[in-house]
Amino acid sequence: MLALPPENHHYAYFSEKEFEKFLKSFSSFKGSIPIKLALQLLIYTFVRSGELRGARWEEFDLEKKEWRIPAERMKMKEQHIVPLSKQTIELVNVIKLISNGSKLLFPCRTDTNKPISDNTLSKAFRDQGYKGIATPHGMRATASTILNENGFAPDVIERQLAHSERNKIRAAYNHAMYLPERRKMMEWWGNYIEERINND
């Protein structure tokens, strides 16, 4: 199966080998705990950085293992479902403990009604030594490339990336398209990341 080209080539993204090195770097992460957790959630879900930064607790249903991002927060203005792997659910529960009762998962330190800035995530990549090597948005291309190389169907990957559906009738039902396949894929992705973080 041919791999899809990475999304937005101008965003720096990891090769698989570089990605494994990046995952290992979390053991010596230089930033704050909330920013470390934000980066980890970005890796496990590969949503756009704006979708991550604006994440609200009301969007999460841990019993259903879903994060439903409302249409108004999506680039394509369509609701998006992110299936949550067991590792992601554990991570979200940790984030809950330190969110200080905010409606946001990642509130700004100076105003808990506002999310952290995009520059905060970009700076975290730079501080870890990855300036020019990878960006927060580049995590999407990294995930896409690795998932394609491991045999997941391109249509399933594209749907999880929340790319635009040209057919407007199909688009109305897009949020649940390929959902069973996407659940399996996201569980695989969670295990893939966990294995590489823990593999010494």
PDB file of N, CA, C and O in Angstrom, residues 38-70:
ATOM      1  N   ALA A  38       0.369  18.282  27.830  1.00  0.00           N
ATOM      2  CA  ALA A  38      -0.256  18.762  26.593  1.00  0.00           C
ATOM      3  C   ALA A  38       0.428  18.146  25.375  1.00  0.00           C
ATOM      4  O   ALA A  38      -0.239  17.705  24.426  1.00  0.00           O
ATOM      5  N   LEU A  39       1.749  18.102  25.391  1.00  0.00           N
ATOM      6  CA  LEU A  39       2.478  17.502  24.281  1.00  0.00           C
ATOM      7  C   LEU A  39       2.163  16.015  24.161  1.00  0.00           C
ATOM      8  O   LEU A  39       2.011  15.482  23.055  1.00  0.00           O
ATOM      9  N   GLN A  40       2.065  15.346  25.293  1.00  0.00           N
ATOM     10  CA  GLN A  40       1.748  13.922  25.263  1.00  0.00           C
ATOM     11  C   GLN A  40       0.354  13.680  24.685  1.00  0.00           C
ATOM     12  O   GLN A  40       0.160  12.754  23.883  1.00  0.00           O
ATOM     13  N   LEU A  41      -0.617  14.518  25.064  1.00  0.00           N
ATOM     14  CA  LEU A  41      -1.961  14.358  24.513  1.00  0.00           C
ATOM     15  C   LEU A  41      -1.965  14.653  23.017  1.00  0.00           C
ATOM     16  O   LEU A  41      -2.673  13.990  22.241  1.00  0.00           O
ATOM     17  N   LEU A  42      -1.163  15.611  22.596  1.00  0.00           N
ATOM     18  CA  LEU A  42      -1.034  15.920  21.176  1.00  0.00           C
ATOM     19  C   LEU A  42      -0.498  14.709  20.415  1.00  0.00           C
ATOM     20  O   LEU A  42      -0.984  14.367  19.334  1.00  0.00           O
ATOM     21  N   ILE A  43       0.482  14.039  20.992  1.00  0.00           N
ATOM     22  CA  ILE A  43       1.080  12.866  20.361  1.00  0.00           C
ATOM     23  C   ILE A  43       0.080  11.721  20.262  1.00  0.00           C
ATOM     24  O   ILE A  43      -0.043  11.071  19.222  1.00  0.00           O
ATOM     25  N   TYR A  44      -0.660  11.477  21.335  1.00  0.00           N
ATOM     26  CA  TYR A  44      -1.602  10.353  21.354  1.00  0.00           C
ATOM     27  C   TYR A  44      -2.818  10.587  20.455  1.00  0.00           C
ATOM     28  O   TYR A  44      -3.419   9.626  19.971  1.00  0.00           O
ATOM     29  N   THR A  45      -3.194  11.834  20.216  1.00  0.00           N
ATOM     30  CA  THR A  45      -4.416  12.114  19.461  1.00  0.00           C
ATOM     31  C   THR A  45      -4.168  12.724  18.087  1.00  0.00           C
ATOM     32  O   THR A  45      -5.066  12.722  17.248  1.00  0.00           O
ATOM     33  N   PHE A  46      -2.998  13.270  17.850  1.00  0.00           N
ATOM     34  CA  PHE A  46      -2.591  14.004  16.641  1.00  0.00           C
ATOM     35  C   PHE A  46      -3.679  14.906  16.071  1.00  0.00           C
ATOM     36  O   PHE A  46      -3.916  14.963  14.857  1.00  0.00           O
ATOM     37  N   VAL A  47      -4.351  15.635  16.965  1.00  0.00           N
ATOM     38  CA  VAL A  47      -5.280  16.685  16.533  1.00  0.00           C
ATOM     39  C   VAL A  47      -4.470  17.932  16.188  1.00  0.00           C
ATOM     40  O   VAL A  47      -3.266  17.994  16.449  1.00  0.00           O
ATOM     41  N   ARG A  48      -5.108  18.929  15.604  1.00  0.00           N
ATOM     42  CA  ARG A  48      -4.425  20.192  15.350  1.00  0.00           C
ATOM     43  C   ARG A  48      -4.145  20.873  16.681  1.00  0.00           C
ATOM     44  O   ARG A  48      -4.899  20.715  17.645  1.00  0.00           O
ATOM     45  N   SER A  49      -3.075  21.657  16.740  1.00  0.00           N
ATOM     46  CA  SER A  49      -2.670  22.259  18.011  1.00  0.00           C
ATOM     47  C   SER A  49      -3.757  23.170  18.583  1.00  0.00           C
ATOM     48  O   SER A  49      -3.963  23.213  19.794  1.00  0.00           O
ATOM     49  N   GLY A  50      -4.496  23.878  17.719  1.00  0.00           N
ATOM     50  CA  GLY A  50      -5.574  24.742  18.197  1.00  0.00           C
ATOM     51  C   GLY A  50      -6.709  23.948  18.821  1.00  0.00           C
ATOM     52  O   GLY A  50      -7.332  24.382  19.795  1.00  0.00           O
ATOM     53  N   GLU A  51      -6.990  22.783  18.261  1.00  0.00           N
ATOM     54  CA  GLU A  51      -8.029  21.906  18.801  1.00  0.00           C
ATOM     55  C   GLU A  51      -7.616  21.372  20.167  1.00  0.00           C
ATOM     56  O   GLU A  51      -8.443  21.242  21.076  1.00  0.00           O
ATOM     57  N   LEU A  52      -6.338  21.095  20.318  1.00  0.00           N
ATOM     58  CA  LEU A  52      -5.826  20.618  21.607  1.00  0.00           C
ATOM     59  C   LEU A  52      -5.859  21.735  22.648  1.00  0.00           C
ATOM     60  O   LEU A  52      -6.356  21.550  23.758  1.00  0.00           O
ATOM     61  N   ARG A  53      -5.360  22.910  22.278  1.00  0.00           N
ATOM     62  CA  ARG A  53      -5.247  24.004  23.241  1.00  0.00           C
ATOM     63  C   ARG A  53      -6.607  24.441  23.762  1.00  0.00           C
ATOM     64  O   ARG A  53      -6.748  24.827  24.914  1.00  0.00           O
ATOM     65  N   GLY A  54      -7.625  24.371  22.907  1.00  0.00           N
ATOM     66  CA  GLY A  54      -8.967  24.799  23.310  1.00  0.00           C
ATOM     67  C   GLY A  54      -9.823  23.689  23.904  1.00  0.00           C
ATOM     68  O   GLY A  54     -11.012  23.903  24.156  1.00  0.00           O
ATOM     69  N   ALA A  55      -9.230  22.530  24.146  1.00  0.00           N
ATOM     70  CA  ALA A  55      -9.996  21.384  24.650  1.00  0.00           C
ATOM     71  C   ALA A  55     -10.677  21.702  25.976  1.00  0.00           C
ATOM     72  O   ALA A  55     -10.069  22.265  26.882  1.00  0.00           O
ATOM     73  N   ARG A  56     -11.960  21.325  26.080  1.00  0.00           N
ATOM     74  CA  ARG A  56     -12.759  21.575  27.277  1.00  0.00           C
ATOM     75  C   ARG A  56     -13.231  20.241  27.855  1.00  0.00           C
ATOM     76  O   ARG A  56     -13.483  19.281  27.118  1.00  0.00           O
ATOM     77  N   TRP A  57     -13.371  20.189  29.151  1.00  0.00           N
ATOM     78  CA  TRP A  57     -13.755  18.940  29.812  1.00  0.00           C
ATOM     79  C   TRP A  57     -15.099  18.414  29.357  1.00  0.00           C
ATOM     80  O   TRP A  57     -15.314  17.200  29.281  1.00  0.00           O
ATOM     81  N   GLU A  58     -15.999  19.302  28.994  1.00  0.00           N
ATOM     82  CA  GLU A  58     -17.336  18.876  28.569  1.00  0.00           C
ATOM     83  C   GLU A  58     -17.308  18.077  27.263  1.00  0.00           C
ATOM     84  O   GLU A  58     -18.279  17.406  26.916  1.00  0.00           O
ATOM     85  N   GLU A  59     -16.191  18.140  26.537  1.00  0.00           N
ATOM     86  CA  GLU A  59     -16.072  17.426  25.265  1.00  0.00           C
ATOM     87  C   GLU A  59     -15.680  15.961  25.439  1.00  0.00           C
ATOM     88  O   GLU A  59     -15.763  15.178  24.486  1.00  0.00           O
ATOM     89  N   PHE A  60     -15.277  15.588  26.649  1.00  0.00           N
ATOM     90  CA  PHE A  60     -14.749  14.244  26.894  1.00  0.00           C
ATOM     91  C   PHE A  60     -15.793  13.341  27.544  1.00  0.00           C
ATOM     92  O   PHE A  60     -16.468  13.731  28.485  1.00  0.00           O
ATOM     93  N   ASP A  61     -15.898  12.121  27.021  1.00  0.00           N
ATOM     94  CA  ASP A  61     -16.721  11.077  27.623  1.00  0.00           C
ATOM     95  C   ASP A  61     -15.817   9.864  27.796  1.00  0.00           C
ATOM     96  O   ASP A  61     -15.600   9.085  26.854  1.00  0.00           O
ATOM     97  N   LEU A  62     -15.271   9.726  28.996  1.00  0.00           N
ATOM     98  CA  LEU A  62     -14.300   8.660  29.230  1.00  0.00           C
ATOM     99  C   LEU A  62     -14.945   7.285  29.270  1.00  0.00           C
ATOM    100  O   LEU A  62     -14.278   6.280  29.009  1.00  0.00           O
ATOM    101  N   GLU A  63     -16.228   7.220  29.599  1.00  0.00           N
ATOM    102  CA  GLU A  63     -16.923   5.931  29.569  1.00  0.00           C
ATOM    103  C   GLU A  63     -17.059   5.422  28.136  1.00  0.00           C
ATOM    104  O   GLU A  63     -16.896   4.231  27.866  1.00  0.00           O
ATOM    105  N   LYS A  64     -17.354   6.323  27.228  1.00  0.00           N
ATOM    106  CA  LYS A  64     -17.449   5.957  25.808  1.00  0.00           C
ATOM    107  C   LYS A  64     -16.078   5.954  25.126  1.00  0.00           C
ATOM    108  O   LYS A  64     -15.972   5.572  23.957  1.00  0.00           O
ATOM    109  N   LYS A  65     -15.069   6.427  25.854  1.00  0.00           N
ATOM    110  CA  LYS A  65     -13.706   6.517  25.321  1.00  0.00           C
ATOM    111  C   LYS A  65     -13.665   7.412  24.083  1.00  0.00           C
ATOM    112  O   LYS A  65     -13.091   7.062  23.055  1.00  0.00           O
ATOM    113  N   GLU A  66     -14.269   8.599  24.227  1.00  0.00           N
ATOM    114  CA  GLU A  66     -14.358   9.527  23.109  1.00  0.00           C
ATOM    115  C   GLU A  66     -14.073  10.970  23.533  1.00  0.00           C
ATOM    116  O   GLU A  66     -14.417  11.385  24.637  1.00  0.00           O
ATOM    117  N   TRP A  67     -13.479  11.685  22.628  1.00  0.00           N
ATOM    118  CA  TRP A  67     -13.351  13.138  22.720  1.00  0.00           C
ATOM    119  C   TRP A  67     -14.082  13.684  21.503  1.00  0.00           C
ATOM    120  O   TRP A  67     -13.669  13.435  20.364  1.00  0.00           O
ATOM    121  N   ARG A  68     -15.188  14.380  21.716  1.00  0.00           N
ATOM    122  CA  ARG A  68     -15.978  14.945  20.617  1.00  0.00           C
ATOM    123  C   ARG A  68     -15.714  16.439  20.540  1.00  0.00           C
ATOM    124  O   ARG A  68     -16.190  17.214  21.373  1.00  0.00           O
ATOM    125  N   ILE A  69     -14.983  16.825  19.525  1.00  0.00           N
ATOM    126  CA  ILE A  69     -14.642  18.235  19.343  1.00  0.00           C
ATOM    127  C   ILE A  69     -15.759  18.884  18.528  1.00  0.00           C
ATOM    128  O   ILE A  69     -16.062  18.439  17.415  1.00  0.00           O
ATOM    129  N   PRO A  70     -16.422  19.909  19.064  1.00  0.00           N
ATOM    130  CA  PRO A  70     -17.559  20.513  18.358  1.00  0.00           C
ATOM    131  C   PRO A  70     -17.145  21.193  17.061  1.00  0.00           C
ATOM    132  O   PRO A  70     -15.990  21.612  16.894  1.00  0.00           O
TER     133      PRO A  70
END
